[in-house]
PDB file of C-alpha atoms and ligand atoms in Angstrom:
ATOM      1  CA  MET K  48       3.036  22.065 -42.838  1.00 66.00           C
ATOM      2  CA  THR K  49       1.952  18.698 -42.426  1.00 84.00           C
ATOM      3  CA  ASP K  50      -0.166  16.473 -39.211  1.00 91.00           C
ATOM      4  CA  CYS K  51       3.802  14.428 -37.172  1.00 93.00           C
ATOM      5  CA  VAL K  52       3.750  11.417 -38.688  1.00 94.00           C
ATOM      6  CA  THR K  53       3.460   9.498 -34.545  1.00 91.00           C
ATOM      7  CA  GLY K  54       0.174  10.665 -35.006  1.00 88.00           C
ATOM      8  CA  CYS K  55      -0.035  13.016 -32.139  1.00 87.00           C
ATOM      9  CA  GLY K  56      -1.984  15.434 -34.555  1.00 87.00           C
ATOM     10  CA  ARG K  57       0.216  18.441 -34.278  1.00 90.00           C
ATOM     11  CA  PRO K  58       1.012  20.281 -36.828  1.00 91.00           C
ATOM     12  CA  THR K  59       4.829  19.929 -38.027  1.00 92.00           C
ATOM     13  CA  ARG K  60       7.238  22.896 -39.068  1.00 90.00           C
ATOM     14  CA  ASP K  61       8.680  22.946 -43.068  1.00 87.00           C
ATOM     15  CA  THR K  62       9.737  19.836 -44.044  1.00 89.00           C
ATOM     16  CA  LEU K  63       9.779  18.454 -41.063  1.00 94.00           C
ATOM     17  CA  LEU K  64       7.793  15.294 -40.805  1.00 95.00           C
ATOM     18  CA  LEU K  65       7.711  15.636 -36.610  1.00 95.00           C
ATOM     19  CA  CYS K  66       5.996  18.136 -35.088  1.00 92.00           C
ATOM     20  CA  ASP K  67       8.660  20.158 -32.139  1.00 91.00           C
ATOM     21  CA  SER K  68       6.834  17.981 -29.156  1.00 90.00           C
ATOM     22  CA  CYS K  69       7.837  14.991 -30.789  1.00 92.00           C
ATOM     23  CA  ILE K  70      10.710  15.600 -31.340  1.00 94.00           C
ATOM     24  CA  TRP K  71      11.351  17.813 -27.725  1.00 91.00           C
ATOM     25  CA  GLN K  72      10.051  14.357 -26.051  1.00 90.00           C
ATOM     26  CA  LEU K  73      13.080  12.105 -28.513  1.00 94.00           C
ATOM     27  CA  GLU K  74      15.130  14.381 -27.783  1.00 91.00           C
ATOM     28  CA  ALA K  75      14.148  14.098 -23.947  1.00 90.00           C
ATOM     29  CA  ASP K  76      14.373  10.269 -23.365  1.00 92.00           C
ATOM     30  CA  LEU K  77      17.375   9.452 -25.368  1.00 93.00           C
ATOM     31  CA  GLY K  78      19.202  11.720 -23.232  1.00 91.00           C
ATOM     32  CA  SER K  79      17.602   9.710 -20.271  1.00 89.00           C
ATOM     33  CA  VAL K  80      19.019   6.690 -21.402  1.00 92.00           C
ATOM     34  CA  PRO K  81      22.480   7.271 -19.323  1.00 90.00           C
ATOM     35  CA  GLN K  82      20.346   7.319 -15.322  1.00 86.00           C
ATOM     36  CA  LEU K  83      18.309   4.453 -17.525  1.00 89.00           C
ATOM     37  CA  VAL K  84      20.962   1.887 -17.749  1.00 90.00           C
ATOM     38  CA  TYR K  85      22.485   2.796 -14.422  1.00 84.00           C
ATOM     39  CA  GLN K  86      18.924   2.594 -12.917  1.00 82.00           C
ATOM     40  CA  LEU K  87      18.692  -1.024 -14.776  1.00 86.00           C
ATOM     41  CA  ASN K  88      22.386  -2.209 -14.206  1.00 82.00           C
ATOM     42  CA  LEU K  89      21.673  -1.578 -10.474  1.00 76.00           C
ATOM     43  CA  THR K  90      18.250  -3.409 -10.881  1.00 76.00           C
ATOM     44  CA  ILE K  91      20.296  -6.427 -12.477  1.00 74.00           C
ATOM     45  CA  THR K  92      23.351  -5.969  -9.902  1.00 69.00           C
ATOM     46  CA  ARG K  93      20.863  -6.115  -6.816  1.00 64.00           C
ATOM     47  CA  GLN K  94      18.688  -9.356  -8.322  1.00 60.00           C
ATOM     48  CA  SER K  95      21.957 -11.550  -8.743  1.00 56.00           C
ATOM     49  CA  ARG K  96      23.835 -10.275  -5.389  1.00 52.00           C
ATOM     50  CA  LEU K  97      20.354 -11.526  -3.217  1.00 49.00           C
ATOM     51  CA  GLY K  98      19.528 -14.938  -6.092  1.00 46.00           C
ATOM     52  CA  ASN K  99      23.341 -15.909  -5.717  1.00 42.00           C
ATOM     53  CA  ARG K 100      23.742 -15.278  -2.610  1.00 42.00           C
ATOM     54  CA  ASN K 101      23.564 -19.196  -0.498  1.00 41.00           C
ATOM     55  CA  GLY K 102      23.266 -20.766  -3.622  1.00 37.00           C
ATOM     56  CA  SER K 103      22.847 -23.518  -2.659  1.00 34.00           C
ATOM     57  CA  ARG K 104      20.255 -23.075  -0.917  1.00 35.00           C
ATOM     58  CA  ALA K 105      16.618 -25.006  -2.746  1.00 34.00           C
ATOM     59  CA  THR K 106      14.512 -22.228  -1.332  1.00 37.00           C
ATOM     60  CA  THR K 107      16.105 -19.229  -3.717  1.00 39.00           C
ATOM     61  CA  ARG K 108      13.719 -20.305  -5.815  1.00 43.00           C
ATOM     62  CA  GLY K 109      10.952 -17.954  -4.861  1.00 40.00           C
ATOM     63  CA  LEU K 110      13.309 -14.893  -4.775  1.00 44.00           C
ATOM     64  CA  PRO K 111      12.264 -11.154  -5.562  1.00 48.00           C
ATOM     65  CA  TYR K 112      13.893 -11.583  -8.632  1.00 46.00           C
ATOM     66  CA  ASP K 113      12.774 -10.214 -12.357  1.00 53.00           C
ATOM     67  CA  VAL K 114      15.228 -10.837 -15.471  1.00 63.00           C
ATOM     68  CA  ARG K 115      12.628  -7.950 -17.485  1.00 71.00           C
ATOM     69  CA  ALA K 116      15.788  -5.531 -15.899  1.00 78.00           C
ATOM     70  CA  SER K 117      17.813  -7.349 -18.711  1.00 78.00           C
ATOM     71  CA  ASP K 118      15.953  -7.459 -21.580  1.00 82.00           C
ATOM     72  CA  SER K 119      15.478  -4.523 -21.394  1.00 88.00           C
ATOM     73  CA  LEU K 120      19.291  -3.687 -21.675  1.00 90.00           C
ATOM     74  CA  ASN K 121      18.971  -6.199 -24.153  1.00 90.00           C
ATOM     75  CA  SER K 122      16.330  -5.018 -26.415  1.00 92.00           C
ATOM     76  CA  LEU K 123      17.563  -0.872 -25.534  1.00 94.00           C
ATOM     77  CA  ARG K 124      20.880  -1.845 -27.400  1.00 93.00           C
ATOM     78  CA  TRP K 125      18.886  -3.746 -30.449  1.00 93.00           C
ATOM     79  CA  VAL K 126      16.721  -0.394 -31.193  1.00 95.00           C
ATOM     80  CA  LEU K 127      19.464   1.632 -30.661  1.00 95.00           C
ATOM     81  CA  LEU K 128      21.284  -0.654 -32.746  1.00 92.00           C
ATOM     82  CA  GLY K 129      18.408  -0.374 -35.554  1.00 93.00           C
ATOM     83  CA  GLY K 130      18.201   3.658 -35.387  1.00 94.00           C
ATOM     84  CA  VAL K 131      21.850   4.024 -36.084  1.00 92.00           C
ATOM     85  CA  ARG K 132      22.504   2.044 -38.862  1.00 90.00           C
ATOM     86  CA  VAL K 133      19.286   3.512 -41.109  1.00 91.00           C
ATOM     87  CA  LEU K 134      20.259   6.659 -39.979  1.00 88.00           C
ATOM     88  CA  ALA K 135      23.795   6.063 -41.246  1.00 86.00           C
ATOM     89  CA  LYS K 136      22.900   4.913 -44.777  1.00 80.00           C
ATOM     90  CA  ASP K 137      22.781   8.581 -44.740  1.00 60.00           C
ATOM     91  CA  ASP K 138      24.788   9.755 -42.877  1.00 62.00           C
ATOM     92  CA  ARG K 139      27.958   6.944 -42.981  1.00 63.00           C
ATOM     93  CA  ALA K 140      30.821   9.255 -41.964  1.00 63.00           C
ATOM     94  CA  PHE K 141      29.220   9.726 -38.789  1.00 63.00           C
ATOM     95  CA  TYR K 142      28.959   6.548 -37.723  1.00 68.00           C
ATOM     96  CA  PRO K 143      28.956   6.260 -33.235  1.00 67.00           C
ATOM     97  CA  VAL K 144      32.466   5.719 -32.658  1.00 65.00           C
ATOM     98  CA  SER K 145      30.844   2.418 -29.752  1.00 71.00           C
ATOM     99  CA  ASP K 146      28.127  -0.004 -30.376  1.00 70.00           C
ATOM    100  CA  LYS K 147      27.997   0.990 -27.096  1.00 87.00           C
ATOM    101  CA  ILE K 148      24.447   1.878 -25.824  1.00 92.00           C
ATOM    102  CA  LEU K 149      25.227   5.729 -23.883  1.00 92.00           C
ATOM    103  CA  ALA K 150      27.261   5.606 -27.485  1.00 91.00           C
ATOM    104  CA  MET K 151      24.269   5.381 -29.291  1.00 92.00           C
ATOM    105  CA  ALA K 152      21.920   6.971 -27.901  1.00 94.00           C
ATOM    106  CA  ALA K 153      24.128  10.078 -27.143  1.00 93.00           C
ATOM    107  CA  TRP K 154      24.917   9.604 -31.667  1.00 91.00           C
ATOM    108  CA  LEU K 155      21.518   9.786 -32.302  1.00 94.00           C
ATOM    109  CA  ARG K 156      20.231  12.930 -29.581  1.00 93.00           C
ATOM    110  CA  SER K 157      22.757  15.104 -31.704  1.00 92.00           C
ATOM    111  CA  ARG K 158      20.634  13.543 -35.481  1.00 92.00           C
ATOM    112  CA  THR K 159      17.290  14.234 -34.499  1.00 94.00           C
ATOM    113  CA  ASP K 160      16.657  16.645 -36.824  1.00 93.00           C
ATOM    114  CA  LEU K 161      17.955  13.840 -39.548  1.00 91.00           C
ATOM    115  CA  ILE K 162      15.332  11.454 -37.764  1.00 95.00           C
ATOM    116  CA  ALA K 163      12.677  14.524 -38.250  1.00 96.00           C
ATOM    117  CA  VAL K 164      13.237  14.701 -42.067  1.00 95.00           C
ATOM    118  CA  HIS K 165      14.332  10.779 -42.519  1.00 94.00           C
ATOM    119  CA  GLU K 166      11.781   8.845 -44.580  1.00 93.00           C
ATOM    120  CA  ALA K 167      11.495   6.107 -40.970  1.00 94.00           C
ATOM    121  CA  ALA K 168      11.254   8.686 -38.607  1.00 96.00           C
ATOM    122  CA  GLY K 169       7.708   7.663 -37.327  1.00 95.00           C
ATOM    123  CA  ASP K 170       9.449   4.763 -37.129  1.00 95.00           C
ATOM    124  CA  LEU K 171      12.532   5.622 -35.414  1.00 96.00           C
ATOM    125  CA  TRP K 172      10.036   7.867 -32.910  1.00 95.00           C
ATOM    126  CA  LEU K 173       7.966   4.761 -32.043  1.00 94.00           C
ATOM    127  CA  GLU K 174      10.683   2.415 -31.103  1.00 95.00           C
ATOM    128  CA  ILE K 175      13.178   4.214 -29.465  1.00 96.00           C
ATOM    129  CA  THR K 176      10.163   6.649 -26.980  1.00 94.00           C
ATOM    130  CA  ASP K 177       8.546   2.663 -26.786  1.00 92.00           C
ATOM    131  CA  VAL K 178      12.099   1.175 -25.746  1.00 94.00           C
ATOM    132  CA  ILE K 179      12.671   3.800 -23.094  1.00 93.00           C
ATOM    133  CA  HIS K 180       9.648   3.388 -21.607  1.00 89.00           C
ATOM    134  CA  ARG K 181       9.292  -0.272 -21.318  1.00 86.00           C
ATOM    135  CA  GLY K 182      12.614   0.769 -19.993  1.00 89.00           C
ATOM    136  CA  ARG K 183      12.056   2.644 -16.775  1.00 85.00           C
ATOM    137  CA  GLN K 184       8.623  -0.154 -16.286  1.00 79.00           C
ATOM    138  CA  ALA K 185      11.814  -2.512 -15.639  1.00 80.00           C
ATOM    139  CA  VAL K 186      12.902  -0.390 -12.866  1.00 79.00           C
ATOM    140  CA  ASP K 187       9.855   1.068 -11.573  1.00 55.00           C
ATOM    141  CA  ALA K 188       7.258  -1.343 -11.618  1.00 51.00           C
ATOM    142  CA  PRO K 189       7.372  -3.092  -8.845  1.00 50.00           C
ATOM    143  CA  ARG K 190       7.260  -0.230  -7.038  1.00 55.00           C
ATOM    144  CA  GLN K 191       4.057   0.387  -8.770  1.00 58.00           C
ATOM    145  CA  ARG K 192       2.912  -3.178  -8.134  1.00 68.00           C
ATOM    146  CA  VAL K 193       3.518  -5.755  -5.136  1.00 72.00           C
ATOM    147  CA  TYR K 194       5.823  -8.528  -6.684  1.00 73.00           C
ATOM    148  CA  ALA K 195       5.196 -11.189  -5.765  1.00 80.00           C
ATOM    149  CA  GLY K 196       6.886 -13.679  -6.661  1.00 78.00           C
ATOM    150  CA  PRO K 197       8.374 -16.355 -10.096  1.00 79.00           C
ATOM    151  CA  CYS K 198       4.559 -18.349 -11.107  1.00 84.00           C
ATOM    152  CA  TRP K 199       6.162 -21.544 -11.271  1.00 83.00           C
ATOM    153  CA  ALA K 200       2.074 -23.282 -12.064  1.00 87.00           C
ATOM    154  CA  LYS K 201       2.564 -26.660 -13.634  1.00 86.00           C
ATOM    155  CA  HIS K 202       1.249 -26.581 -17.125  1.00 83.00           C
ATOM    156  CA  PRO K 203      -0.996 -29.945 -17.330  1.00 82.00           C
ATOM    157  CA  GLN K 204       0.082 -31.294 -20.142  1.00 83.00           C
ATOM    158  CA  THR K 205       4.127 -30.703 -20.454  1.00 84.00           C
ATOM    159  CA  GLY K 206       4.349 -30.078 -16.696  1.00 83.00           C
ATOM    160  CA  LEU K 207       7.112 -27.404 -17.407  1.00 85.00           C
ATOM    161  CA  GLU K 208       7.031 -24.252 -14.665  1.00 84.00           C
ATOM    162  CA  CYS K 209       6.150 -21.262 -15.369  1.00 83.00           C
ATOM    163  CA  LEU K 210       8.457 -18.284 -15.922  1.00 77.00           C
ATOM    164  CA  GLU K 211       6.764 -15.105 -15.202  1.00 78.00           C
ATOM    165  CA  HIS K 212       6.182 -12.724 -11.989  1.00 78.00           C
ATOM    166  CA  LEU K 213       3.742 -11.872 -10.485  1.00 82.00           C
ATOM    167  CA  TYR K 214       2.624  -8.288  -9.647  1.00 81.00           C
ATOM    168  CA  ALA K 215      -0.177  -7.634  -8.143  1.00 83.00           C
ATOM    169  CA  ARG K 216      -2.433  -4.494  -7.485  1.00 80.00           C
ATOM    170  CA  PRO K 217      -1.521  -2.771  -4.168  1.00 76.00           C
ATOM    171  CA  GLY K 218      -3.995  -4.126  -1.763  1.00 80.00           C
ATOM    172  CA  ALA K 219      -5.453  -6.913  -3.899  1.00 86.00           C
ATOM    173  CA  THR K 220      -5.098 -10.208  -2.135  1.00 90.00           C
ATOM    174  CA  HIS K 221      -4.910 -12.513  -5.645  1.00 92.00           C
ATOM    175  CA  VAL K 222      -2.631 -11.993  -8.130  1.00 91.00           C
ATOM    176  CA  ALA K 223      -3.762 -13.870 -11.724  1.00 91.00           C
ATOM    177  CA  CYS K 224      -0.595 -14.635 -13.634  1.00 89.00           C
ATOM    178  CA  ARG K 225      -0.633 -13.354 -17.153  1.00 83.00           C
ATOM    179  CA  ALA K 226       1.020 -15.491 -18.817  1.00 83.00           C
ATOM    180  CA  CYS K 227      -1.271 -18.987 -17.937  1.00 88.00           C
ATOM    181  CA  GLY K 228      -3.668 -17.351 -15.620  1.00 89.00           C
ATOM    182  CA  THR K 229      -3.083 -19.690 -12.841  1.00 92.00           C
ATOM    183  CA  ILE K 230      -5.109 -17.379  -9.248  1.00 94.00           C
ATOM    184  CA  HIS K 231      -2.101 -17.408  -6.549  1.00 94.00           C
ATOM    185  CA  ASP K 232      -3.008 -16.099  -2.924  1.00 93.00           C
ATOM    186  CA  VAL K 233      -0.736 -12.469  -2.786  1.00 89.00           C
ATOM    187  CA  GLU K 234       0.095 -12.715   1.283  1.00 88.00           C
ATOM    188  CA  LYS K 235       0.954 -17.013   0.225  1.00 89.00           C
ATOM    189  CA  ARG K 236       3.601 -15.112  -1.975  1.00 87.00           C
ATOM    190  CA  LYS K 237       4.825 -13.016   0.447  1.00 83.00           C
ATOM    191  CA  GLU K 238       5.788 -15.340   2.946  1.00 84.00           C
ATOM    192  CA  ALA K 239       7.034 -18.309   1.108  1.00 82.00           C
ATOM    193  CA  MET K 240       9.462 -15.298  -0.322  1.00 81.00           C
ATOM    194  CA  ARG K 241       9.751 -13.803   3.374  1.00 82.00           C
ATOM    195  CA  ASP K 242      10.258 -17.497   4.821  1.00 83.00           C
ATOM    196  CA  SER K 243      13.496 -18.327   1.845  1.00 79.00           C
ATOM    197  CA  LEU K 244      15.079 -15.339   2.726  1.00 82.00           C
ATOM    198  CA  HIS K 245      14.719 -15.829   6.201  1.00 83.00           C
ATOM    199  CA  GLY K 246      19.051 -17.360   6.404  1.00 82.00           C
ATOM    200  CA  MET K 247      20.340 -14.638   3.543  1.00 84.00           C
ATOM    201  CA  LEU K 248      22.941 -12.476   5.077  1.00 87.00           C
ATOM    202  CA  LEU K 249      22.433  -9.263   3.729  1.00 87.00           C
ATOM    203  CA  THR K 250      23.024  -5.343   3.574  1.00 87.00           C
ATOM    204  CA  VAL K 251      21.324  -2.688   5.967  1.00 91.00           C
ATOM    205  CA  GLY K 252      20.393  -1.617   2.448  1.00 86.00           C
ATOM    206  CA  GLU K 253      18.419  -4.430   1.171  1.00 84.00           C
ATOM    207  CA  ILE K 254      17.120  -4.886   4.817  1.00 89.00           C
ATOM    208  CA  ALA K 255      15.531  -1.787   5.108  1.00 88.00           C
ATOM    209  CA  ARG K 256      14.378  -2.318   1.947  1.00 82.00           C
ATOM    210  CA  LEU K 257      12.167  -5.371   2.165  1.00 84.00           C
ATOM    211  CA  ALA K 258      11.247  -4.508   5.800  1.00 85.00           C
ATOM    212  CA  GLY K 259       9.641  -1.546   3.430  1.00 81.00           C
ATOM    213  CA  TYR K 260       8.365  -4.199   1.051  1.00 78.00           C
ATOM    214  CA  PHE K 261       7.589  -7.434   3.797  1.00 79.00           C
ATOM    215  CA  ASP K 262       6.077  -5.726   6.448  1.00 79.00           C
ATOM    216  CA  GLY K 263       5.318  -2.159   5.071  1.00 78.00           C
ATOM    217  CA  ALA K 264       8.402  -0.286   7.828  1.00 80.00           C
ATOM    218  CA  PRO K 265       9.252   2.775   6.409  1.00 83.00           C
ATOM    219  CA  GLN K 266      12.173   2.312   4.576  1.00 82.00           C
ATOM    220  CA  GLU K 267      14.398   5.553   5.297  1.00 85.00           C
ATOM    221  CA  ARG K 268      13.512   5.064   9.044  1.00 89.00           C
ATOM    222  CA  THR K 269      14.615   1.713   9.009  1.00 91.00           C
ATOM    223  CA  ARG K 270      18.399   2.559   7.282  1.00 91.00           C
ATOM    224  CA  LYS K 271      18.451   5.025  10.011  1.00 92.00           C
ATOM    225  CA  LEU K 272      17.763   2.751  12.597  1.00 93.00           C
ATOM    226  CA  LEU K 273      19.456   0.133  11.430  1.00 95.00           C
ATOM    227  CA  VAL K 274      22.840   2.371  10.663  1.00 94.00           C
ATOM    228  CA  ALA K 275      22.853   3.591  14.875  1.00 94.00           C
ATOM    229  CA  TRP K 276      22.109   0.218  15.804  1.00 95.00           C
ATOM    230  CA  VAL K 277      25.685  -1.131  13.347  1.00 95.00           C
ATOM    231  CA  ALA K 278      27.109   2.313  15.166  1.00 94.00           C
ATOM    232  CA  ARG K 279      26.074   1.149  18.423  1.00 94.00           C
ATOM    233  CA  GLY K 280      27.292  -2.481  18.391  1.00 94.00           C
ATOM    234  CA  LYS K 281      23.852  -3.398  19.218  1.00 93.00           C
ATOM    235  CA  LEU K 282      23.405  -5.197  15.451  1.00 94.00           C
ATOM    236  CA  VAL K 283      26.911  -6.998  14.584  1.00 94.00           C
ATOM    237  CA  PRO K 284      28.020  -7.508  11.265  1.00 93.00           C
ATOM    238  CA  VAL K 285      28.425 -11.060  10.369  1.00 92.00           C
ATOM    239  CA  ALA K 286      29.884 -11.165   7.489  1.00 89.00           C
ATOM    240  CA  HIS K 287      30.847  -8.856   4.923  1.00 88.00           C
ATOM    241  CA  ASP K 288      30.804  -8.828   1.026  1.00 80.00           C
ATOM    242  CA  ARG K 289      32.962  -8.619  -1.808  1.00 77.00           C
ATOM    243  CA  SER K 290      32.936  -4.660  -1.954  1.00 75.00           C
ATOM    244  CA  ASN K 291      33.556  -4.991   2.278  1.00 82.00           C
ATOM    245  CA  ARG K 292      29.749  -4.120   2.939  1.00 84.00           C
ATOM    246  CA  ALA K 293      29.212  -5.106   6.327  1.00 90.00           C
ATOM    247  CA  LEU K 294      25.597  -8.726   6.152  1.00 91.00           C
ATOM    248  CA  PHE K 295      23.263  -9.411   8.811  1.00 93.00           C
ATOM    249  CA  PRO K 296      20.966 -11.714   9.703  1.00 92.00           C
ATOM    250  CA  PHE K 297      17.759 -11.209   7.820  1.00 91.00           C
ATOM    251  CA  GLY K 298      15.141 -12.233   9.392  1.00 90.00           C
ATOM    252  CA  GLU K 299      16.830 -11.777  12.667  1.00 93.00           C
ATOM    253  CA  THR K 300      17.784  -8.714  12.010  1.00 94.00           C
ATOM    254  CA  LEU K 301      14.097  -7.841  10.279  1.00 91.00           C
ATOM    255  CA  ALA K 302      12.594  -9.049  13.965  1.00 91.00           C
ATOM    256  CA  MET K 303      14.598  -6.307  15.642  1.00 92.00           C
ATOM    257  CA  VAL K 304      13.299  -3.876  13.555  1.00 91.00           C
ATOM    258  CA  LEU K 305       9.603  -4.890  13.480  1.00 88.00           C
ATOM    259  CA  THR K 306      10.016  -5.191  17.765  1.00 87.00           C
ATOM    260  CA  THR K 307      11.284  -1.269  17.449  1.00 83.00           C
ATOM    261  CA  HIS K 308       8.441   0.129  14.250  1.00 71.00           C
ATOM    262  CA  GLN K 309       5.420  -1.318  16.372  1.00 60.00           C
ATOM    263  CA  PRO K 310       4.896   0.884  18.173  1.00 48.00           C
ATOM    264  CA  ALA K 311       4.789   3.701  16.200  1.00 44.00           C
ATOM    265  CA  ALA K 312       2.736   2.065  14.152  1.00 39.00           C
TER     266      ALA K 312
HETATM  267 ZN1   ZN Z  68       3.825  15.370 -32.667  1.00 57.70          ZN
HETATM  268 ZN1   ZN Z  69       1.935 -18.262 -14.643  1.00 57.70          ZN
END
């Protein structure tokens, strides 16, 4: 019996390098990859849809857009591919049928017993669980923290704009850029983002989400309210997107929502 190579402090069975808990966590994390990839793709699609609409407008720069979701997918692909390559040296006959993320995750998940005895078990375990956890943060972070848009501060020497995304603690009045240290006023940043969204055409779901984000309106209640208004003809779509979903002007619709929610607040 030896200690688990992940440093978790638990003993391992037989000749295994990983303990049962760490093997179980690796299996659970790899099993969660399909759901994670779905959420990351959803985040990316939603963001690019928001960013592309009325793309000619100069004010679309302040949109709630975050590149971390697509970065996470790339990292996930490379880490899983690395894991497959390490294991397939011992197991070439069972090379996965595809280099797609889901196929590689399923392939690795069915081989955690091989990972647990592999000399690189510690590295594989750490890299795989870490990249999956970071992927979850790329999906969850905007909800735990208040997204405040890109930094855009100009570097004093190079004149280049800082591309870091700002996330403020809930309730904080200011946020410091993690990359350049510039301090931003959270409310001013949110106002700028709200202004840049004003004339955009968005779906009911997007408006409900953003109404919650900007004004704290209850998201699900707002969505139901908007759906009811559409059914009653109080709210009329001004266009449809490529999936034939009805689109409404964000600024005007938000104003209607806030007038309605106000007495309850
Ligand atoms: Zn362990
Ligand atoms: Zn910055």
